[in-house]
mmCIF file of C-alpha atoms (C1' of nucleotides) in Angstrom:
data_model
loop_
_atom_site.group_PDB
_atom_site.id
_atom_site.type_symbol
_atom_site.label_atom_id
_atom_site.label_comp_id
_atom_site.label_asym_id
_atom_site.label_seq_id
_atom_site.Cartn_x
_atom_site.Cartn_y
_atom_site.Cartn_z
ATOM 1 C CA MET A 1 -67.205 -27.842 -14.731
ATOM 2 C CA PRO A 2 -67.447 -24.347 -15.842
ATOM 3 C CA GLU A 3 -65.615 -23.809 -19.086
ATOM 4 C CA LEU A 4 -67.513 -22.607 -22.130
ATOM 5 C CA PRO A 5 -69.519 -25.803 -22.810
ATOM 6 C CA GLU A 6 -70.638 -26.094 -19.212
ATOM 7 C CA VAL A 7 -71.743 -22.465 -19.022
ATOM 8 C CA GLU A 8 -73.433 -22.734 -22.425
ATOM 9 C CA SER A 9 -75.323 -25.798 -21.260
ATOM 10 C CA ILE A 10 -76.468 -23.860 -18.184
ATOM 11 C CA ARG A 11 -77.496 -20.900 -20.335
ATOM 12 C CA ARG A 12 -79.669 -23.060 -22.537
ATOM 13 C CA HIS A 13 -81.469 -24.458 -19.531
ATOM 14 C CA LEU A 14 -82.037 -21.003 -18.040
ATOM 15 C CA THR A 15 -83.798 -19.741 -21.149
ATOM 16 C CA GLU A 16 -86.888 -21.359 -19.607
ATOM 17 C CA ALA A 17 -86.928 -18.472 -17.156
ATOM 18 C CA GLU A 18 -86.690 -15.730 -19.787
ATOM 19 C CA GLY A 19 -89.484 -13.222 -19.544
ATOM 20 C CA ALA A 20 -90.379 -14.230 -15.994
ATOM 21 C CA GLN A 21 -90.812 -11.693 -13.237
ATOM 22 C CA ILE A 22 -88.603 -12.017 -10.186
ATOM 23 C CA THR A 23 -90.476 -11.907 -6.902
ATOM 24 C CA ASP A 24 -88.367 -12.758 -3.851
ATOM 25 C CA VAL A 25 -84.578 -12.622 -3.767
ATOM 26 C CA GLU A 26 -82.157 -13.879 -1.163
ATOM 27 C CA ALA A 27 -78.546 -12.762 -1.430
ATOM 28 C CA CYS A 28 -76.027 -14.165 1.008
ATOM 29 C CA ASP A 29 -72.260 -14.070 1.551
ATOM 30 C CA ASP A 30 -70.675 -10.705 1.000
ATOM 31 C CA GLU A 31 -67.497 -12.141 -0.412
ATOM 32 C CA VAL A 32 -68.783 -13.222 -3.817
ATOM 33 C CA PHE A 33 -70.431 -9.868 -4.568
ATOM 34 C CA ALA A 34 -67.773 -7.912 -6.417
ATOM 35 C CA GLY A 35 -67.194 -4.237 -7.182
ATOM 36 C CA ASP A 36 -69.881 -2.007 -5.705
ATOM 37 C CA LEU A 37 -72.446 -4.783 -5.749
ATOM 38 C CA SER A 38 -73.532 -5.816 -2.256
ATOM 39 C CA PRO A 39 -76.102 -8.451 -1.255
ATOM 40 C CA ASP A 40 -78.545 -5.661 -0.363
ATOM 41 C CA ARG A 41 -78.048 -3.877 -3.665
ATOM 42 C CA ALA A 42 -78.447 -7.121 -5.607
ATOM 43 C CA GLU A 43 -81.735 -7.769 -3.842
ATOM 44 C CA SER A 44 -83.062 -4.313 -4.623
ATOM 45 C CA ILE A 45 -81.978 -4.487 -8.280
ATOM 46 C CA LEU A 46 -83.542 -7.897 -8.832
ATOM 47 C CA SER A 47 -86.735 -7.790 -6.774
ATOM 48 C CA GLY A 48 -89.747 -7.082 -8.957
ATOM 49 C CA ASN A 49 -87.587 -6.921 -12.065
ATOM 50 C CA LYS A 50 -88.014 -9.031 -15.168
ATOM 51 C CA LEU A 51 -85.365 -11.433 -16.475
ATOM 52 C CA ARG A 52 -85.167 -10.324 -20.112
ATOM 53 C CA SER A 53 -82.700 -12.883 -21.411
ATOM 54 C CA VAL A 54 -79.837 -15.145 -20.394
ATOM 55 C CA GLU A 55 -76.598 -14.826 -22.309
ATOM 56 C CA ARG A 56 -72.989 -15.923 -22.158
ATOM 57 C CA ARG A 57 -69.588 -14.389 -22.919
ATOM 58 C CA GLY A 58 -66.843 -16.991 -22.809
ATOM 59 C CA LYS A 59 -67.225 -18.587 -19.391
ATOM 60 C CA TYR A 60 -69.292 -15.727 -17.962
ATOM 61 C CA LEU A 61 -73.031 -16.054 -17.528
ATOM 62 C CA ALA A 62 -74.925 -12.778 -18.107
ATOM 63 C CA LEU A 63 -78.480 -12.181 -16.908
ATOM 64 C CA ASN A 64 -80.142 -9.316 -18.748
ATOM 65 C CA LEU A 65 -82.247 -7.229 -16.344
ATOM 66 C CA GLY A 66 -83.047 -4.416 -18.757
ATOM 67 C CA GLU A 67 -81.082 -1.588 -17.153
ATOM 68 C CA GLY A 68 -78.018 -3.757 -16.684
ATOM 69 C CA TRP A 69 -76.443 -7.186 -16.467
ATOM 70 C CA LEU A 70 -75.942 -9.452 -13.520
ATOM 71 C CA ILE A 71 -72.763 -11.364 -14.374
ATOM 72 C CA TYR A 72 -71.776 -14.628 -12.735
ATOM 73 C CA SER A 73 -68.190 -15.828 -12.971
ATOM 74 C CA LEU A 74 -68.387 -19.399 -11.709
ATOM 75 C CA ARG A 75 -64.633 -19.934 -11.496
ATOM 76 C CA MET A 76 -63.775 -23.275 -9.911
ATOM 77 C CA THR A 77 -66.836 -24.526 -8.074
ATOM 78 C CA GLY A 78 -69.716 -22.262 -9.016
ATOM 79 C CA LYS A 79 -73.027 -23.855 -9.873
ATOM 80 C CA VAL A 80 -76.177 -22.418 -11.351
ATOM 81 C CA MET A 81 -79.493 -24.196 -11.280
ATOM 82 C CA PHE A 82 -83.035 -23.435 -12.261
ATOM 83 C CA VAL A 83 -84.936 -26.154 -10.426
ATOM 84 C CA GLU A 84 -87.729 -26.784 -7.926
ATOM 85 C CA ASP A 85 -85.454 -28.328 -5.301
ATOM 86 C CA CYS A 86 -81.812 -27.360 -5.271
ATOM 87 C CA PRO A 87 -79.558 -30.348 -4.493
ATOM 88 C CA VAL A 88 -76.712 -28.107 -3.336
ATOM 89 C CA ASP A 89 -76.370 -27.675 0.425
ATOM 90 C CA GLU A 90 -77.927 -24.392 1.504
ATOM 91 C CA THR A 91 -74.640 -23.390 3.133
ATOM 92 C CA TYR A 92 -73.216 -22.696 -0.326
ATOM 93 C CA TRP A 93 -76.063 -20.652 -1.782
ATOM 94 C CA LYS A 94 -75.044 -17.133 -2.793
ATOM 95 C CA LEU A 95 -78.104 -15.841 -4.608
ATOM 96 C CA VAL A 96 -81.601 -17.276 -4.928
ATOM 97 C CA CYS A 97 -84.350 -15.776 -7.112
ATOM 98 C CA HIS A 98 -87.968 -16.860 -7.060
ATOM 99 C CA PHE A 99 -90.282 -16.108 -9.981
ATOM 100 C CA ARG A 100 -93.954 -15.290 -10.329
ATOM 101 C CA ASP A 101 -96.006 -18.286 -11.511
ATOM 102 C CA LEU A 102 -92.975 -20.596 -11.804
ATOM 103 C CA ASP A 103 -92.258 -23.610 -9.618
ATOM 104 C CA GLN A 104 -88.508 -23.466 -10.286
ATOM 105 C CA SER A 105 -86.161 -20.976 -8.686
ATOM 106 C CA LEU A 106 -82.738 -19.776 -9.740
ATOM 107 C CA TYR A 107 -79.833 -20.760 -7.481
ATOM 108 C CA LEU A 108 -76.267 -19.462 -7.745
ATOM 109 C CA SER A 109 -73.920 -21.361 -5.452
ATOM 110 C CA SER A 110 -70.198 -21.730 -4.845
ATOM 111 C CA VAL A 111 -68.489 -24.196 -2.552
ATOM 112 C CA ARG A 112 -65.028 -22.649 -2.650
ATOM 113 C CA ARG A 113 -66.289 -19.068 -2.539
ATOM 114 C CA LEU A 114 -64.078 -18.168 -5.474
ATOM 115 C CA SER A 115 -67.057 -17.294 -7.676
ATOM 116 C CA ARG A 116 -67.926 -13.646 -8.293
ATOM 117 C CA ILE A 117 -71.167 -11.813 -9.010
ATOM 118 C CA TYR A 118 -70.895 -8.477 -10.836
ATOM 119 C CA TRP A 119 -73.326 -5.785 -11.926
ATOM 120 C CA HIS A 120 -72.663 -3.868 -15.153
ATOM 121 C CA GLU A 121 -74.794 -1.412 -17.051
ATOM 122 C CA ASP A 122 -72.736 -1.376 -20.273
ATOM 123 C CA ARG A 123 -74.456 -2.561 -23.395
ATOM 124 C CA GLU A 124 -71.363 -4.296 -24.746
ATOM 125 C CA LEU A 125 -69.972 -6.976 -22.496
ATOM 126 C CA GLY A 126 -66.616 -8.675 -22.622
ATOM 127 C CA THR A 127 -65.131 -6.701 -25.473
ATOM 128 C CA GLN A 128 -64.192 -3.969 -23.013
ATOM 129 C CA GLU A 129 -62.887 -3.909 -19.518
ATOM 130 C CA ASN A 130 -66.196 -4.339 -17.767
ATOM 131 C CA ILE A 131 -65.936 -8.027 -17.066
ATOM 132 C CA ALA A 132 -62.488 -8.640 -18.510
ATOM 133 C CA ARG A 133 -60.708 -8.187 -21.796
ATOM 134 C CA LEU A 134 -62.107 -11.164 -23.597
ATOM 135 C CA GLY A 135 -60.969 -12.528 -26.925
ATOM 136 C CA PRO A 136 -63.527 -13.761 -29.459
ATOM 137 C CA ASP A 137 -66.005 -16.403 -28.370
ATOM 138 C CA PRO A 138 -65.452 -19.543 -30.491
ATOM 139 C CA LEU A 139 -69.207 -20.005 -30.907
ATOM 140 C CA SER A 140 -69.651 -16.499 -32.309
ATOM 141 C CA ASP A 141 -69.010 -14.887 -35.677
ATOM 142 C CA ASP A 142 -66.118 -12.949 -34.134
ATOM 143 C CA PHE A 143 -64.016 -16.073 -34.144
ATOM 144 C CA ASP A 144 -62.464 -15.476 -37.532
ATOM 145 C CA ARG A 145 -59.351 -17.120 -38.837
ATOM 146 C CA ASP A 146 -57.169 -14.051 -39.307
ATOM 147 C CA THR A 147 -57.635 -12.719 -35.795
ATOM 148 C CA PHE A 148 -56.924 -16.166 -34.432
ATOM 149 C CA HIS A 149 -53.712 -16.500 -36.430
ATOM 150 C CA ALA A 150 -52.471 -13.088 -35.367
ATOM 151 C CA CYS A 151 -52.639 -13.951 -31.683
ATOM 152 C CA PHE A 152 -49.831 -16.498 -32.064
ATOM 153 C CA GLU A 153 -47.270 -13.927 -33.123
ATOM 154 C CA GLY A 154 -44.621 -12.805 -30.686
ATOM 155 C CA ARG A 155 -45.648 -15.264 -28.030
ATOM 156 C CA THR A 156 -43.242 -17.901 -26.874
ATOM 157 C CA GLY A 157 -45.204 -19.604 -24.083
ATOM 158 C CA PRO A 158 -46.601 -23.124 -24.459
ATOM 159 C CA ILE A 159 -49.484 -23.277 -26.918
ATOM 160 C CA LYS A 160 -51.796 -24.850 -24.358
ATOM 161 C CA THR A 161 -51.250 -22.008 -21.898
ATOM 162 C CA ILE A 162 -52.077 -19.402 -24.536
ATOM 163 C CA LEU A 163 -55.235 -21.276 -25.544
ATOM 164 C CA MET A 164 -56.413 -20.856 -21.951
ATOM 165 C CA ASP A 165 -55.752 -17.090 -21.982
ATOM 166 C CA GLN A 166 -59.226 -15.503 -21.974
ATOM 167 C CA GLY A 167 -57.923 -12.422 -23.776
ATOM 168 C CA PHE A 168 -56.897 -14.661 -26.671
ATOM 169 C CA VAL A 169 -59.980 -16.853 -26.984
ATOM 170 C CA ALA A 170 -62.825 -16.659 -24.482
ATOM 171 C CA GLY A 171 -64.039 -19.881 -22.951
ATOM 172 C CA VAL A 172 -61.255 -22.469 -23.133
ATOM 173 C CA GLY A 173 -60.047 -23.881 -19.807
ATOM 174 C CA ASN A 174 -57.842 -26.778 -18.834
ATOM 175 C CA ILE A 175 -60.066 -29.642 -19.974
ATOM 176 C CA TYR A 176 -60.793 -28.362 -23.476
ATOM 177 C CA ALA A 177 -57.269 -27.019 -24.017
ATOM 178 C CA ASN A 178 -55.992 -30.564 -23.439
ATOM 179 C CA GLU A 179 -58.625 -32.101 -25.699
ATOM 180 C CA LEU A 180 -58.074 -29.508 -28.423
ATOM 181 C CA CYS A 181 -54.314 -30.076 -28.564
ATOM 182 C CA PHE A 182 -54.930 -33.805 -28.883
ATOM 183 C CA LEU A 183 -57.526 -33.448 -31.631
ATOM 184 C CA ALA A 184 -55.226 -31.102 -33.545
ATOM 185 C CA GLY A 185 -52.226 -33.425 -33.083
ATOM 186 C CA ILE A 186 -50.114 -30.733 -31.421
ATOM 187 C CA ASP A 187 -47.828 -31.142 -28.422
ATOM 188 C CA PRO A 188 -49.252 -28.795 -25.754
ATOM 189 C CA ARG A 189 -45.727 -27.748 -24.740
ATOM 190 C CA ARG A 190 -44.815 -26.326 -28.160
ATOM 191 C CA PRO A 191 -43.894 -22.631 -28.181
ATOM 192 C CA CYS A 192 -46.833 -20.666 -29.521
ATOM 193 C CA ASP A 193 -45.016 -18.884 -32.331
ATOM 194 C CA GLU A 194 -43.603 -22.169 -33.634
ATOM 195 C CA VAL A 195 -47.056 -23.557 -34.329
ATOM 196 C CA THR A 196 -47.361 -23.572 -38.115
ATOM 197 C CA SER A 197 -50.008 -21.818 -40.132
ATOM 198 C CA GLU A 198 -51.549 -25.138 -41.075
ATOM 199 C CA GLU A 199 -51.684 -26.187 -37.422
ATOM 200 C CA ARG A 200 -53.307 -22.883 -36.452
ATOM 201 C CA ASP A 201 -55.982 -23.561 -39.039
ATOM 202 C CA ARG A 202 -56.554 -26.975 -37.543
ATOM 203 C CA LEU A 203 -56.950 -25.545 -34.041
ATOM 204 C CA HIS A 204 -59.289 -22.864 -35.350
ATOM 205 C CA ASP A 205 -61.473 -25.312 -37.229
ATOM 206 C CA ILE A 206 -61.689 -27.969 -34.526
ATOM 207 C CA LEU A 207 -62.369 -25.721 -31.533
ATOM 208 C CA PRO A 208 -65.992 -24.652 -32.239
ATOM 209 C CA ASP A 209 -67.027 -28.235 -33.037
ATOM 210 C CA LEU A 210 -65.395 -29.539 -29.872
ATOM 211 C CA LEU A 211 -67.079 -26.946 -27.669
ATOM 212 C CA LYS A 212 -70.456 -27.280 -29.375
ATOM 213 C CA ARG A 213 -70.492 -31.044 -29.043
ATOM 214 C CA ALA A 214 -69.497 -30.856 -25.369
ATOM 215 C CA ALA A 215 -72.237 -28.287 -24.716
ATOM 216 C CA ASP A 216 -74.801 -30.489 -26.460
ATOM 217 C CA MET A 217 -73.868 -33.292 -24.082
ATOM 218 C CA GLY A 218 -74.303 -31.138 -20.999
ATOM 219 C CA GLY A 219 -70.592 -30.420 -20.543
ATOM 220 C CA SER A 220 -68.003 -32.420 -18.617
ATOM 221 C CA SER A 221 -68.652 -33.511 -15.051
ATOM 222 C CA PHE A 222 -65.186 -33.996 -13.678
ATOM 223 C CA THR A 223 -65.661 -34.190 -9.931
ATOM 224 C CA ASN A 224 -68.981 -32.647 -9.193
ATOM 225 C CA PHE A 225 -70.184 -30.348 -11.944
ATOM 226 C CA VAL A 226 -73.918 -30.362 -12.569
ATOM 227 C CA GLY A 227 -75.817 -28.397 -15.179
ATOM 228 C CA GLY A 228 -78.692 -25.969 -14.884
ATOM 229 C CA ASP A 229 -81.109 -28.835 -14.320
ATOM 230 C CA GLY A 230 -78.996 -30.367 -11.532
ATOM 231 C CA GLU A 231 -77.936 -33.310 -13.703
ATOM 232 C CA ALA A 232 -74.338 -34.331 -14.435
ATOM 233 C CA GLY A 233 -72.867 -33.722 -17.885
ATOM 234 C CA ARG A 234 -71.898 -36.575 -20.166
ATOM 235 C CA TYR A 235 -68.984 -35.263 -22.195
ATOM 236 C CA GLN A 236 -66.344 -36.578 -19.758
ATOM 237 C CA ARG A 237 -66.966 -40.012 -21.278
ATOM 238 C CA GLU A 238 -65.582 -38.688 -24.534
ATOM 239 C CA HIS A 239 -62.391 -37.185 -23.129
ATOM 240 C CA ARG A 240 -59.483 -38.515 -25.149
ATOM 241 C CA VAL A 241 -56.674 -37.445 -22.877
ATOM 242 C CA TYR A 242 -57.928 -35.319 -19.995
ATOM 243 C CA ASP A 243 -57.559 -37.180 -16.671
ATOM 244 C CA ARG A 244 -56.480 -40.284 -18.548
ATOM 245 C CA GLU A 245 -52.845 -40.636 -17.480
ATOM 246 C CA ASP A 246 -51.464 -44.075 -18.446
ATOM 247 C CA ASP A 247 -54.644 -44.987 -20.331
ATOM 248 C CA PRO A 248 -54.044 -46.061 -23.939
ATOM 249 C CA CYS A 249 -54.230 -43.290 -26.500
ATOM 250 C CA PRO A 250 -57.561 -43.702 -28.342
ATOM 251 C CA SER A 251 -55.701 -43.336 -31.599
ATOM 252 C CA CYS A 252 -52.431 -45.302 -31.281
ATOM 253 C CA GLY A 253 -52.606 -47.106 -27.934
ATOM 254 C CA GLU A 254 -49.522 -45.505 -26.385
ATOM 255 C CA PRO A 255 -49.968 -44.534 -22.713
ATOM 256 C CA ILE A 256 -51.184 -40.969 -22.173
ATOM 257 C CA GLN A 257 -48.598 -38.831 -20.370
ATOM 258 C CA ARG A 258 -49.160 -36.197 -17.731
ATOM 259 C CA VAL A 259 -46.928 -33.165 -17.204
ATOM 260 C CA THR A 260 -47.432 -29.835 -15.454
ATOM 261 C CA LEU A 261 -47.659 -26.629 -17.475
ATOM 262 C CA SER A 262 -48.222 -23.334 -15.653
ATOM 263 C CA ASN A 263 -49.374 -25.256 -12.615
ATOM 264 C CA ARG A 264 -52.019 -27.228 -14.509
ATOM 265 C CA SER A 265 -52.212 -30.923 -15.224
ATOM 266 C CA THR A 266 -51.532 -31.442 -18.896
ATOM 267 C CA TYR A 267 -52.301 -34.685 -20.707
ATOM 268 C CA PHE A 268 -51.132 -35.727 -24.148
ATOM 269 C CA CYS A 269 -50.116 -38.643 -26.333
ATOM 270 C CA PRO A 270 -46.350 -38.554 -26.969
ATOM 271 C CA GLU A 271 -46.847 -40.428 -30.268
ATOM 272 C CA CYS A 272 -49.739 -38.541 -31.854
ATOM 273 C CA GLN A 273 -48.925 -35.017 -30.701
ATOM 274 C CA ALA A 274 -45.795 -33.629 -32.308
ATOM 275 C "C1'" DA B 1 -46.561 -6.699 -23.775
ATOM 276 C "C1'" DC B 2 -45.521 -11.086 -22.228
ATOM 277 C "C1'" DA B 3 -44.317 -14.960 -19.044
ATOM 278 C "C1'" DA B 4 -44.168 -17.075 -14.688
ATOM 279 C "C1'" DT B 5 -45.682 -17.298 -10.052
ATOM 280 C "C1'" DT B 6 -48.744 -16.734 -6.279
ATOM 281 C "C1'" DA B 7 -52.929 -16.119 -3.760
ATOM 282 C "C1'" DC B 8 -57.624 -16.815 -3.241
ATOM 283 C "C1'" DC B 9 -60.914 -20.876 -0.707
ATOM 284 C "C1'" DT B 10 -62.791 -25.471 0.628
ATOM 285 C "C1'" DG B 11 -63.606 -30.198 -0.283
ATOM 286 C "C1'" DT B 12 -61.973 -34.754 -1.574
ATOM 287 C "C1'" DA B 13 -58.722 -38.412 -2.313
ATOM 288 C "C1'" DT B 14 -54.541 -40.623 -1.050
ATOM 289 C "C1'" DG B 15 -50.903 -42.389 1.745
ATOM 290 C "C1'" DC B 16 -48.748 -43.199 6.181
ATOM 291 C "C1'" DT C 1 -59.353 -43.314 12.775
ATOM 292 C "C1'" DG C 2 -56.318 -39.350 12.497
ATOM 293 C "C1'" DC C 3 -53.360 -36.513 10.213
ATOM 294 C "C1'" DA C 4 -50.577 -34.495 6.511
ATOM 295 C "C1'" DT C 5 -50.317 -33.703 1.786
ATOM 296 C "C1'" DA C 6 -51.568 -32.980 -2.948
ATOM 297 C "C1'" DC C 7 -54.790 -31.575 -6.018
ATOM 298 C "C1'" DA C 8 -59.097 -29.595 -8.330
ATOM 299 C "C1'" DG C 9 -62.371 -26.838 -13.768
ATOM 300 C "C1'" DG C 10 -60.521 -20.091 -12.932
ATOM 301 C "C1'" DT C 11 -58.993 -15.393 -12.446
ATOM 302 C "C1'" DA C 12 -56.428 -11.402 -10.851
ATOM 303 C "C1'" DA C 13 -52.476 -9.385 -8.961
ATOM 304 C "C1'" DT C 14 -47.607 -9.164 -8.787
ATOM 305 C "C1'" DT C 15 -42.908 -9.560 -10.278
ATOM 306 C "C1'" DG C 16 -39.223 -9.898 -13.692
#
DNA sequence: ACAATTACCTGTATGC
DNA sequence: TGCATACAGGTAATTG
């Protein structure tokens, strides 16, 4: 579901709505509207406005409304769709926008109600404290090698946990942290500052390709993620270790092990990942 | 500043 | 079938 590739896949689909004028808006469920944004305020901001562009910062989806940004943090079970008929039960809809001359509407939903909708007027998003202190996005030019290397210093926690820290790199969650450690041949439990310079380079070089490929395939549908078109992603078929406990390692055939790191399921090959 | 833990919610899968 | 339990992709707040 919603790590960087999933949100990027949604963003690409939503570009179909760029330039369209919003007509009717329905905002429901107070709880997901964060800060001083209320359902009523969201409706008045959006109604009659034009969706300039759809962007992404890490795992956050950002809708450009000209005078500000409507930000959606999907968290665990958020879904975003731009479709004619939304397959998600109406009970879970949080925000629905209809557009002039378009058959599709935009649906933001959240089963577990952990998702959050924000409104920000800042021009720069994610580099400041408007949505969160976000590290560089691996699909952007900001993701340079030196900055990446520097983040390992003075940190002793498990490498996988740090990879999931949004202030370090924006967009990596549990699935892709597991996959990245496997592809780089690094034990996810290794203390961060003991990861060698050569290994840091490997992580840095592999990450953008991993995320790009997953986004191109519509992301990973683990339990119930669907993309902006309502269809499941396909990248889960290519998972090497994630959710594959006891399956043979795709590289050496040893059974994949599962351990818990900072309360998250962690999968790795004890042979290939040193 | 960092690390570890907890809370937030609801649905689904599993085992008894 | 009913019930208890564990677990799920994320983030923010709290404590040490």
